[in-house]
PDB file of C-alpha atoms and ligand atoms in Angstrom:
ATOM      1  CA  MET P   1      96.212  93.804 136.850  1.00 83.00           C
ATOM      2  CA  ASP P   2      99.608  94.271 138.452  1.00 92.00           C
ATOM      3  CA  GLY P   3     101.809  94.138 135.372  1.00 95.00           C
ATOM      4  CA  THR P   4     102.908  90.505 135.821  1.00 97.00           C
ATOM      5  CA  PHE P   5     101.252  89.301 132.616  1.00 98.00           C
ATOM      6  CA  VAL P   6     102.369  92.136 130.367  1.00 98.00           C
ATOM      7  CA  ARG P   7     105.930  91.960 131.656  1.00 98.00           C
ATOM      8  CA  ALA P   8     106.044  88.225 130.953  1.00 98.00           C
ATOM      9  CA  ALA P   9     104.541  88.736 127.477  1.00 98.00           C
ATOM     10  CA  GLY P  10     107.140  91.406 126.716  1.00 98.00           C
ATOM     11  CA  ASP P  11     110.118  89.421 128.000  1.00 98.00           C
ATOM     12  CA  ILE P  12     109.091  86.303 126.114  1.00 98.00           C
ATOM     13  CA  ALA P  13     108.224  88.094 122.849  1.00 98.00           C
ATOM     14  CA  ARG P  14     111.610  89.841 122.963  1.00 98.00           C
ATOM     15  CA  GLU P  15     113.481  86.613 123.652  1.00 98.00           C
ATOM     16  CA  ALA P  16     111.722  84.817 120.786  1.00 98.00           C
ATOM     17  CA  GLY P  17     112.280  87.785 118.457  1.00 98.00           C
ATOM     18  CA  GLN P  18     115.996  87.881 119.214  1.00 98.00           C
ATOM     19  CA  PHE P  19     116.125  84.151 118.649  1.00 98.00           C
ATOM     20  CA  LEU P  20     114.522  84.668 115.196  1.00 98.00           C
ATOM     21  CA  LYS P  21     116.971  87.427 114.248  1.00 97.00           C
ATOM     22  CA  HIS P  22     119.935  85.239 115.196  1.00 97.00           C
ATOM     23  CA  PHE P  23     118.444  82.180 113.494  1.00 96.00           C
ATOM     24  CA  SER P  24     118.024  84.021 110.221  1.00 90.00           C
ATOM     25  CA  ASP P  25     121.720  85.004 110.209  1.00 89.00           C
ATOM     26  CA  HIS P  26     123.174  81.669 111.296  1.00 90.00           C
ATOM     27  CA  HIS P  27     120.923  78.776 110.275  1.00 89.00           C
ATOM     28  CA  LYS P  28     119.442  77.286 107.143  1.00 88.00           C
ATOM     29  CA  LEU P  29     115.725  77.886 106.801  1.00 92.00           C
ATOM     30  CA  ASN P  30     113.580  74.919 105.800  1.00 91.00           C
ATOM     31  CA  VAL P  31     110.547  76.333 104.024  1.00 90.00           C
ATOM     32  CA  GLU P  32     107.375  74.273 103.590  1.00 89.00           C
ATOM     33  CA  HIS P  33     103.886  74.933 102.306  1.00 89.00           C
ATOM     34  CA  LYS P  34     101.276  74.657 105.040  1.00 81.00           C
ATOM     35  CA  GLY P  35      97.610  74.262 104.076  1.00 73.00           C
ATOM     36  CA  SER P  36      97.572  76.229 100.832  1.00 68.00           C
ATOM     37  CA  ASN P  37      99.905  77.593  98.173  1.00 66.00           C
ATOM     38  CA  TYR P  38      99.874  80.975  99.886  1.00 71.00           C
ATOM     39  CA  ASP P  39     100.822  79.762 103.350  1.00 80.00           C
ATOM     40  CA  PHE P  40     104.374  78.936 104.445  1.00 88.00           C
ATOM     41  CA  VAL P  41     105.993  77.636 107.604  1.00 91.00           C
ATOM     42  CA  THR P  42     109.687  77.290 108.474  1.00 93.00           C
ATOM     43  CA  ASN P  43     111.768  75.619 111.155  1.00 96.00           C
ATOM     44  CA  ALA P  44     112.201  79.126 112.660  1.00 97.00           C
ATOM     45  CA  ASP P  45     108.403  79.481 113.150  1.00 97.00           C
ATOM     46  CA  ARG P  46     108.319  76.115 114.916  1.00 97.00           C
ATOM     47  CA  GLU P  47     111.350  76.754 117.115  1.00 97.00           C
ATOM     48  CA  SER P  48     110.070  80.180 118.107  1.00 98.00           C
ATOM     49  CA  GLN P  49     106.706  78.727 119.131  1.00 98.00           C
ATOM     50  CA  ARG P  50     108.439  76.002 121.143  1.00 98.00           C
ATOM     51  CA  LEU P  51     110.418  78.654 123.030  1.00 98.00           C
ATOM     52  CA  VAL P  52     107.360  80.824 123.759  1.00 98.00           C
ATOM     53  CA  ALA P  53     105.242  77.849 124.874  1.00 98.00           C
ATOM     54  CA  GLU P  54     107.995  76.564 127.177  1.00 98.00           C
ATOM     55  CA  ARG P  55     108.530  79.940 128.838  1.00 98.00           C
ATOM     56  CA  LEU P  56     104.798  80.497 129.371  1.00 98.00           C
ATOM     57  CA  LYS P  57     104.267  77.005 130.732  1.00 98.00           C
ATOM     58  CA  ALA P  58     107.094  77.537 133.228  1.00 98.00           C
ATOM     59  CA  SER P  59     105.687  80.883 134.431  1.00 98.00           C
ATOM     60  CA  PHE P  60     101.935  80.146 134.235  1.00 98.00           C
ATOM     61  CA  PRO P  61     101.382  76.388 134.462  1.00 98.00           C
ATOM     62  CA  ASP P  62      97.616  76.811 134.979  1.00 97.00           C
ATOM     63  CA  HIS P  63      97.049  78.939 131.869  1.00 98.00           C
ATOM     64  CA  GLY P  64      96.067  77.616 128.448  1.00 98.00           C
ATOM     65  CA  PHE P  65      98.167  78.110 125.314  1.00 98.00           C
ATOM     66  CA  VAL P  66      97.303  78.327 121.630  1.00 98.00           C
ATOM     67  CA  GLY P  67      99.972  78.889 119.006  1.00 98.00           C
ATOM     68  CA  GLU P  68      99.623  79.262 115.256  1.00 96.00           C
ATOM     69  CA  GLU P  69     101.645  76.135 114.626  1.00 95.00           C
ATOM     70  CA  ASP P  70      99.134  74.020 116.578  1.00 95.00           C
ATOM     71  CA  ASN P  71      96.996  74.280 113.424  1.00 90.00           C
ATOM     72  CA  LEU P  72      93.640  74.694 115.155  1.00 95.00           C
ATOM     73  CA  SER P  73      90.738  76.115 113.145  1.00 93.00           C
ATOM     74  CA  ASP P  74      89.403  79.635 113.734  1.00 93.00           C
ATOM     75  CA  ALA P  75      86.203  78.120 115.159  1.00 94.00           C
ATOM     76  CA  GLN P  76      88.138  75.919 117.606  1.00 96.00           C
ATOM     77  CA  VAL P  77      90.287  78.816 118.791  1.00 96.00           C
ATOM     78  CA  GLY P  78      87.205  81.078 119.034  1.00 95.00           C
ATOM     79  CA  GLU P  79      85.554  78.551 121.357  1.00 96.00           C
ATOM     80  CA  ILE P  80      88.662  78.115 123.538  1.00 97.00           C
ATOM     81  CA  LEU P  81      89.030  81.875 123.913  1.00 97.00           C
ATOM     82  CA  LYS P  82      85.412  82.337 125.032  1.00 96.00           C
ATOM     83  CA  ARG P  83      86.101  80.321 128.188  1.00 96.00           C
ATOM     84  CA  ASP P  84      86.469  82.061 131.495  1.00 94.00           C
ATOM     85  CA  ALA P  85      90.090  80.994 131.857  1.00 97.00           C
ATOM     86  CA  TYR P  86      93.372  82.641 130.926  1.00 98.00           C
ATOM     87  CA  CYS P  87      94.731  81.497 127.577  1.00 98.00           C
ATOM     88  CA  TRP P  88      97.909  82.749 125.902  1.00 98.00           C
ATOM     89  CA  VAL P  89      97.702  83.165 122.148  1.00 98.00           C
ATOM     90  CA  CYS P  90     100.917  83.329 120.178  1.00 98.00           C
ATOM     91  CA  ASP P  91     102.050  84.047 116.664  1.00 98.00           C
ATOM     92  CA  PRO P  92     105.663  82.936 116.938  1.00 98.00           C
ATOM     93  CA  LEU P  93     106.648  84.637 113.664  1.00 98.00           C
ATOM     94  CA  ASP P  94     104.249  87.006 111.974  1.00 98.00           C
ATOM     95  CA  GLY P  95     105.437  87.890 108.495  1.00 97.00           C
ATOM     96  CA  THR P  96     106.972  84.536 107.599  1.00 96.00           C
ATOM     97  CA  VAL P  97     107.213  85.392 103.896  1.00 94.00           C
ATOM     98  CA  ASN P  98     109.103  88.622 104.659  1.00 96.00           C
ATOM     99  CA  TYR P  99     111.370  86.700 107.025  1.00 97.00           C
ATOM    100  CA  ILE P 100     112.131  84.057 104.392  1.00 96.00           C
ATOM    101  CA  HIS P 101     113.244  86.844 102.056  1.00 95.00           C
ATOM    102  CA  HIS P 102     115.274  88.688 104.727  1.00 95.00           C
ATOM    103  CA  LEU P 103     112.916  91.637 104.715  1.00 96.00           C
ATOM    104  CA  GLY P 104     112.867  93.089 108.229  1.00 96.00           C
ATOM    105  CA  LEU P 105     109.075  93.473 108.590  1.00 97.00           C
ATOM    106  CA  TYR P 106     108.230  90.614 110.917  1.00 98.00           C
ATOM    107  CA  ALA P 107     107.262  90.265 114.564  1.00 98.00           C
ATOM    108  CA  VAL P 108     106.505  87.984 117.491  1.00 98.00           C
ATOM    109  CA  SER P 109     103.126  88.356 119.145  1.00 98.00           C
ATOM    110  CA  VAL P 110     102.175  87.079 122.601  1.00 99.00           C
ATOM    111  CA  GLY P 111      98.684  87.906 123.876  1.00 98.00           C
ATOM    112  CA  LEU P 112      96.580  86.849 126.836  1.00 98.00           C
ATOM    113  CA  VAL P 113      92.825  86.378 126.473  1.00 98.00           C
ATOM    114  CA  ARG P 114      90.126  85.639 129.023  1.00 98.00           C
ATOM    115  CA  ALA P 115      86.392  85.224 128.363  1.00 97.00           C
ATOM    116  CA  GLY P 116      86.739  86.537 124.803  1.00 96.00           C
ATOM    117  CA  LYS P 117      88.603  89.660 125.864  1.00 97.00           C
ATOM    118  CA  ALA P 118      92.278  90.425 125.195  1.00 98.00           C
ATOM    119  CA  VAL P 119      93.711  91.478 128.552  1.00 98.00           C
ATOM    120  CA  ALA P 120      97.475  91.793 128.014  1.00 98.00           C
ATOM    121  CA  GLY P 121      99.961  91.432 125.211  1.00 98.00           C
ATOM    122  CA  ALA P 122     103.231  92.257 123.551  1.00 99.00           C
ATOM    123  CA  ILE P 123     104.420  92.578 119.970  1.00 99.00           C
ATOM    124  CA  TYR P 124     108.155  92.643 119.346  1.00 99.00           C
ATOM    125  CA  LEU P 125     109.793  93.813 116.106  1.00 98.00           C
ATOM    126  CA  PRO P 126     113.297  92.307 116.236  1.00 98.00           C
ATOM    127  CA  GLU P 127     114.844  94.301 113.397  1.00 97.00           C
ATOM    128  CA  TRP P 128     113.746  97.630 114.892  1.00 98.00           C
ATOM    129  CA  ASP P 129     114.189  96.480 118.501  1.00 98.00           C
ATOM    130  CA  GLU P 130     110.707  97.817 119.287  1.00 98.00           C
ATOM    131  CA  LEU P 131     108.638  96.209 122.009  1.00 98.00           C
ATOM    132  CA  TYR P 132     104.942  97.176 122.066  1.00 99.00           C
ATOM    133  CA  THR P 133     103.113  96.322 125.287  1.00 98.00           C
ATOM    134  CA  ALA P 134      99.699  96.831 126.829  1.00 98.00           C
ATOM    135  CA  GLU P 135      97.451  95.480 129.527  1.00 98.00           C
ATOM    136  CA  GLN P 136      93.799  96.230 130.180  1.00 98.00           C
ATOM    137  CA  GLY P 137      93.387  99.607 131.875  1.00 97.00           C
ATOM    138  CA  GLY P 138      97.120 100.385 131.866  1.00 97.00           C
ATOM    139  CA  GLY P 139      97.740 102.213 128.562  1.00 97.00           C
ATOM    140  CA  ALA P 140      99.860 101.197 125.572  1.00 98.00           C
ATOM    141  CA  PHE P 141     103.617 101.577 125.189  1.00 98.00           C
ATOM    142  CA  CYS P 142     106.526 101.228 122.782  1.00 98.00           C
ATOM    143  CA  ASN P 143     109.819 100.544 124.551  1.00 98.00           C
ATOM    144  CA  GLY P 144     108.212 101.872 127.730  1.00 98.00           C
ATOM    145  CA  LYS P 145     106.922 105.170 126.262  1.00 98.00           C
ATOM    146  CA  PRO P 146     103.155 105.811 125.957  1.00 98.00           C
ATOM    147  CA  ILE P 147     101.770 105.553 122.410  1.00 98.00           C
ATOM    148  CA  HIS P 148      98.651 107.055 120.793  1.00 98.00           C
ATOM    149  CA  PRO P 149      96.949 106.835 117.398  1.00 98.00           C
ATOM    150  CA  SER P 150      97.187 109.613 114.829  1.00 98.00           C
ATOM    151  CA  ASP P 151      94.657 112.459 114.745  1.00 97.00           C
ATOM    152  CA  CYS P 152      93.938 111.907 111.028  1.00 97.00           C
ATOM    153  CA  ASN P 153      90.237 112.314 110.214  1.00 95.00           C
ATOM    154  CA  ASP P 154      90.321 112.777 106.445  1.00 95.00           C
ATOM    155  CA  LEU P 155      90.724 109.690 104.281  1.00 94.00           C
ATOM    156  CA  ARG P 156      92.268 111.764 101.491  1.00 95.00           C
ATOM    157  CA  TYR P 157      95.316 112.315 103.703  1.00 97.00           C
ATOM    158  CA  ALA P 158      95.337 108.938 105.397  1.00 97.00           C
ATOM    159  CA  PHE P 159      98.286 106.527 105.242  1.00 97.00           C
ATOM    160  CA  LEU P 160      96.926 102.991 105.362  1.00 95.00           C
ATOM    161  CA  THR P 161      98.022  99.383 105.183  1.00 95.00           C
ATOM    162  CA  ALA P 162      96.152  96.297 104.036  1.00 91.00           C
ATOM    163  CA  ASP P 163      96.865  92.702 103.162  1.00 88.00           C
ATOM    164  CA  ILE P 164      96.076  90.528 100.192  1.00 83.00           C
ATOM    165  CA  SER P 165      96.355  87.336 102.319  1.00 73.00           C
ATOM    166  CA  ALA P 166      93.507  84.781 102.184  1.00 65.00           C
ATOM    167  CA  SER P 167      94.134  81.196 101.305  1.00 70.00           C
ATOM    168  CA  ASN P 168      91.310  80.978  98.798  1.00 76.00           C
ATOM    169  CA  PRO P 169      91.614  82.635  95.370  1.00 81.00           C
ATOM    170  CA  GLN P 170      88.099  84.202  95.401  1.00 81.00           C
ATOM    171  CA  LEU P 171      88.733  85.953  98.684  1.00 78.00           C
ATOM    172  CA  LYS P 172      92.120  87.045  97.415  1.00 82.00           C
ATOM    173  CA  GLN P 173      90.478  88.618  94.364  1.00 85.00           C
ATOM    174  CA  ALA P 174      87.869  90.348  96.561  1.00 81.00           C
ATOM    175  CA  ASN P 175      90.612  91.700  98.830  1.00 82.00           C
ATOM    176  CA  LEU P 176      92.488  93.096  95.836  1.00 88.00           C
ATOM    177  CA  GLU P 177      89.353  94.883  94.619  1.00 88.00           C
ATOM    178  CA  ARG P 178      88.949  96.526  98.029  1.00 87.00           C
ATOM    179  CA  ILE P 179      92.608  97.459  98.078  1.00 90.00           C
ATOM    180  CA  LEU P 180      92.173  99.212  94.742  1.00 91.00           C
ATOM    181  CA  ARG P 181      89.201 101.220  96.100  1.00 89.00           C
ATOM    182  CA  VAL P 182      91.099 102.228  99.220  1.00 90.00           C
ATOM    183  CA  ALA P 183      94.227 103.128  97.233  1.00 91.00           C
ATOM    184  CA  MET P 184      92.185 105.468  95.024  1.00 92.00           C
ATOM    185  CA  ALA P 185      90.499 107.165  97.996  1.00 92.00           C
ATOM    186  CA  SER P 186      93.428 107.561 100.414  1.00 94.00           C
ATOM    187  CA  GLY P 187      96.680 109.476 100.715  1.00 95.00           C
ATOM    188  CA  GLY P 188      98.828 106.345 100.544  1.00 95.00           C
ATOM    189  CA  LEU P 189      98.494 102.609 100.839  1.00 95.00           C
ATOM    190  CA  ARG P 190     101.094  99.916 101.549  1.00 95.00           C
ATOM    191  CA  ILE P 191     100.946  96.125 101.741  1.00 94.00           C
ATOM    192  CA  GLU P 192     103.578  95.207 104.305  1.00 95.00           C
ATOM    193  CA  GLY P 193     103.061  91.486 104.846  1.00 94.00           C
ATOM    194  CA  SER P 194     102.896  91.437 108.638  1.00 97.00           C
ATOM    195  CA  ALA P 195      99.627  92.037 110.448  1.00 97.00           C
ATOM    196  CA  CYS P 196     101.421  92.598 113.756  1.00 98.00           C
ATOM    197  CA  VAL P 197     103.728  95.235 112.296  1.00 98.00           C
ATOM    198  CA  CYS P 198     100.734  97.048 110.755  1.00 98.00           C
ATOM    199  CA  ILE P 199      98.755  96.864 114.004  1.00 98.00           C
ATOM    200  CA  ALA P 200     101.658  98.187 116.073  1.00 98.00           C
ATOM    201  CA  GLN P 201     102.207 101.027 113.583  1.00 98.00           C
ATOM    202  CA  THR P 202      98.508 101.961 113.749  1.00 98.00           C
ATOM    203  CA  ALA P 203      98.570 101.920 117.555  1.00 98.00           C
ATOM    204  CA  CYS P 204     101.507 104.323 117.666  1.00 98.00           C
ATOM    205  CA  GLY P 205     100.162 106.677 114.977  1.00 98.00           C
ATOM    206  CA  ARG P 206     102.831 106.146 112.302  1.00 98.00           C
ATOM    207  CA  GLN P 207     100.042 104.924 110.070  1.00 97.00           C
ATOM    208  CA  ASP P 208      96.330 105.634 110.261  1.00 97.00           C
ATOM    209  CA  ALA P 209      94.501 102.336 109.709  1.00 96.00           C
ATOM    210  CA  TYR P 210      94.835  98.678 108.705  1.00 95.00           C
ATOM    211  CA  TRP P 211      92.407  96.008 107.607  1.00 92.00           C
ATOM    212  CA  ASN P 212      92.534  92.358 106.610  1.00 90.00           C
ATOM    213  CA  ARG P 213      89.804  89.769 106.058  1.00 85.00           C
ATOM    214  CA  GLY P 214      92.121  86.762 106.300  1.00 86.00           C
ATOM    215  CA  LEU P 215      93.460  86.965 109.845  1.00 92.00           C
ATOM    216  CA  HIS P 216      93.378  84.517 112.740  1.00 95.00           C
ATOM    217  CA  ALA P 217      93.232  84.981 116.510  1.00 97.00           C
ATOM    218  CA  TRP P 218      97.014  84.575 116.895  1.00 98.00           C
ATOM    219  CA  ASP P 219      97.602  87.475 114.461  1.00 97.00           C
ATOM    220  CA  VAL P 220      95.622  89.904 116.612  1.00 98.00           C
ATOM    221  CA  ALA P 221      95.441  88.710 120.254  1.00 98.00           C
ATOM    222  CA  ALA P 222      98.210  91.007 121.497  1.00 98.00           C
ATOM    223  CA  GLY P 223      97.282  93.653 118.923  1.00 98.00           C
ATOM    224  CA  VAL P 224      93.693  94.067 120.112  1.00 98.00           C
ATOM    225  CA  VAL P 225      94.654  95.070 123.658  1.00 98.00           C
ATOM    226  CA  LEU P 226      97.465  97.267 122.307  1.00 98.00           C
ATOM    227  CA  LEU P 227      95.081  99.097 119.954  1.00 98.00           C
ATOM    228  CA  GLU P 228      92.311  99.447 122.526  1.00 98.00           C
ATOM    229  CA  GLU P 229      94.656 100.787 125.171  1.00 98.00           C
ATOM    230  CA  ALA P 230      96.232 103.207 122.679  1.00 98.00           C
ATOM    231  CA  GLY P 231      92.737 104.533 121.814  1.00 98.00           C
ATOM    232  CA  CYS P 232      92.207 103.091 118.319  1.00 98.00           C
ATOM    233  CA  ALA P 233      88.942 101.776 116.910  1.00 96.00           C
ATOM    234  CA  VAL P 234      88.890  97.968 116.548  1.00 96.00           C
ATOM    235  CA  SER P 235      86.093  96.059 114.805  1.00 93.00           C
ATOM    236  CA  THR P 236      85.279  93.591 112.064  1.00 90.00           C
ATOM    237  CA  VAL P 237      85.378  95.059 108.564  1.00 85.00           C
ATOM    238  CA  TYR P 238      81.573  95.389 108.839  1.00 82.00           C
ATOM    239  CA  SER P 239      81.873  97.612 111.931  1.00 79.00           C
ATOM    240  CA  GLU P 240      80.589  94.862 114.202  1.00 86.00           C
ATOM    241  CA  PRO P 241      82.309  94.382 117.556  1.00 91.00           C
ATOM    242  CA  PHE P 242      85.525  92.438 117.142  1.00 92.00           C
ATOM    243  CA  ASP P 243      85.270  88.729 117.929  1.00 92.00           C
ATOM    244  CA  PHE P 244      88.039  86.106 118.204  1.00 94.00           C
ATOM    245  CA  GLY P 245      85.995  83.773 115.972  1.00 90.00           C
ATOM    246  CA  MET P 246      87.375  86.093 113.209  1.00 89.00           C
ATOM    247  CA  LYS P 247      84.391  85.656 110.857  1.00 86.00           C
ATOM    248  CA  GLY P 248      84.080  89.338 109.950  1.00 85.00           C
ATOM    249  CA  GLY P 249      87.774  90.045 109.423  1.00 87.00           C
ATOM    250  CA  PHE P 250      89.699  92.733 111.226  1.00 93.00           C
ATOM    251  CA  LEU P 251      89.846  96.489 111.005  1.00 93.00           C
ATOM    252  CA  CYS P 252      91.697  98.991 113.156  1.00 96.00           C
ATOM    253  CA  ALA P 253      91.917 102.719 112.698  1.00 96.00           C
ATOM    254  CA  ALA P 254      92.705 106.043 114.298  1.00 97.00           C
ATOM    255  CA  PRO P 255      89.431 107.076 115.969  1.00 96.00           C
ATOM    256  CA  GLY P 256      88.713 109.926 113.512  1.00 95.00           C
ATOM    257  CA  LEU P 257      88.991 107.688 110.485  1.00 94.00           C
ATOM    258  CA  LYS P 258      87.009 104.577 111.233  1.00 84.00           C
ATOM    259  CA  GLY P 259      83.718 105.630 109.575  1.00 84.00           C
ATOM    260  CA  ALA P 260      85.230 106.814 106.294  1.00 85.00           C
ATOM    261  CA  PHE P 261      87.610 103.867 106.073  1.00 82.00           C
ATOM    262  CA  ARG P 262      84.835 101.369 106.664  1.00 79.00           C
ATOM    263  CA  GLU P 263      82.637 103.060 104.043  1.00 82.00           C
ATOM    264  CA  VAL P 264      85.180 102.793 101.262  1.00 83.00           C
ATOM    265  CA  ILE P 265      86.003  99.169 102.059  1.00 79.00           C
ATOM    266  CA  GLY P 266      82.324  98.256 101.594  1.00 70.00           C
ATOM    267  CA  ASP P 267      80.695  94.903 102.269  1.00 58.00           C
ATOM    268  CA  GLN P 268      81.464  93.027  99.076  1.00 47.00           C
TER     269      GLN P 268
HETATM  270  C1  IPD K   1     100.403  86.484 107.901  1.00 56.51           C
HETATM  271  C2  IPD K   1     100.827  87.929 107.852  1.00 56.51           C
HETATM  272  C3  IPD K   1     100.267  88.586 106.620  1.00 56.51           C
HETATM  273  C4  IPD K   1      98.762  88.452 106.568  1.00 56.51           C
HETATM  274  C5  IPD K   1      98.357  86.992 106.672  1.00 56.51           C
HETATM  275  C6  IPD K   1      98.913  86.385 107.925  1.00 56.51           C
HETATM  276  P1  IPD K   1     102.084  84.752 109.052  1.00 56.51           P
HETATM  277  O1  IPD K   1     100.895  85.862 109.070  1.00 56.51           O
HETATM  278  O2  IPD K   1     100.397  88.647 108.975  1.00 56.51           O
HETATM  279  O3  IPD K   1     100.566  89.950 106.612  1.00 56.51           O
HETATM  280  O4  IPD K   1      98.306  88.956 105.357  1.00 56.51           O
HETATM  281  O5  IPD K   1      96.933  86.935 106.685  1.00 56.51           O
HETATM  282  O6  IPD K   1      98.521  85.042 107.993  1.00 56.51           O
HETATM  283  O7  IPD K   1     101.555  83.568 108.295  1.00 56.51           O
HETATM  284  O8  IPD K   1     103.265  85.363 108.413  1.00 56.51           O
HETATM  285  O9  IPD K   1     102.226  84.496 110.502  1.00 56.51           O
HETATM  286 CA1   CA K   2     100.506  85.799 111.425  1.00 56.51          CA
HETATM  287 CA1   CA K   3     103.068  83.088 111.953  1.00 56.51          CA
END
């Protein structure tokens, strides 16, 4: 790879993120429920996706595109991403609930996947002006500086994040039970409300691990290549290899922590 894809991902994620920051200060947000009571979408999500899709189409007319607001199922996206063709995967605003409440933990994520493998991506945090970028074989960076996971290998000292998420109440309850177990076993646990922020913070070692059973491909496409290039462990919550079909959830961790983290989360 010659850097073309990661540069484009970074430029476009930054442009969309700056658009979101400006939009929040100057425009009225229209907030709607999406599929479930726990899922919201705003005019800012939609406008951001339109911008990202337009920019990518102009630069890479032969590539595919999947955005969260296209409302495809996990199975449909999983199938598209298995194909041997480049497909961009975008979360135009990750952390919509935080954004609605003017809490600065939100991000734009632009990833590129081919044959089931994340090959390049960028996550931009507008309120911190942090751009996280990576491409296969080229390392991981924040604002151009190399990033690495933490060296934590003892769960008792670990600083972790998780999410309640999940659109169905049973899964929500199960997630909360896991969160309780992890909170009791670790040095600190936060629920931040943006998968992309948590992934970026794990990749750069500010936090030690993150897991969520309710994510979709657009939440993690850029994050997977960022984490892998930084040197983090990435898997399902059952320690199976990560798969964009998203059936087994998502777990990422500093390399020394993966086993212990996975053990305390458990299968149920
Ligand atoms: C959500 C956030 C949240 C996570 C949810 C995601 P959205 O993304 O990342 O932290 O718990 O599972 O769906 O809807 O704000 O893009
Ligand atoms: Ca998201
Ligand atoms: Ca989103």
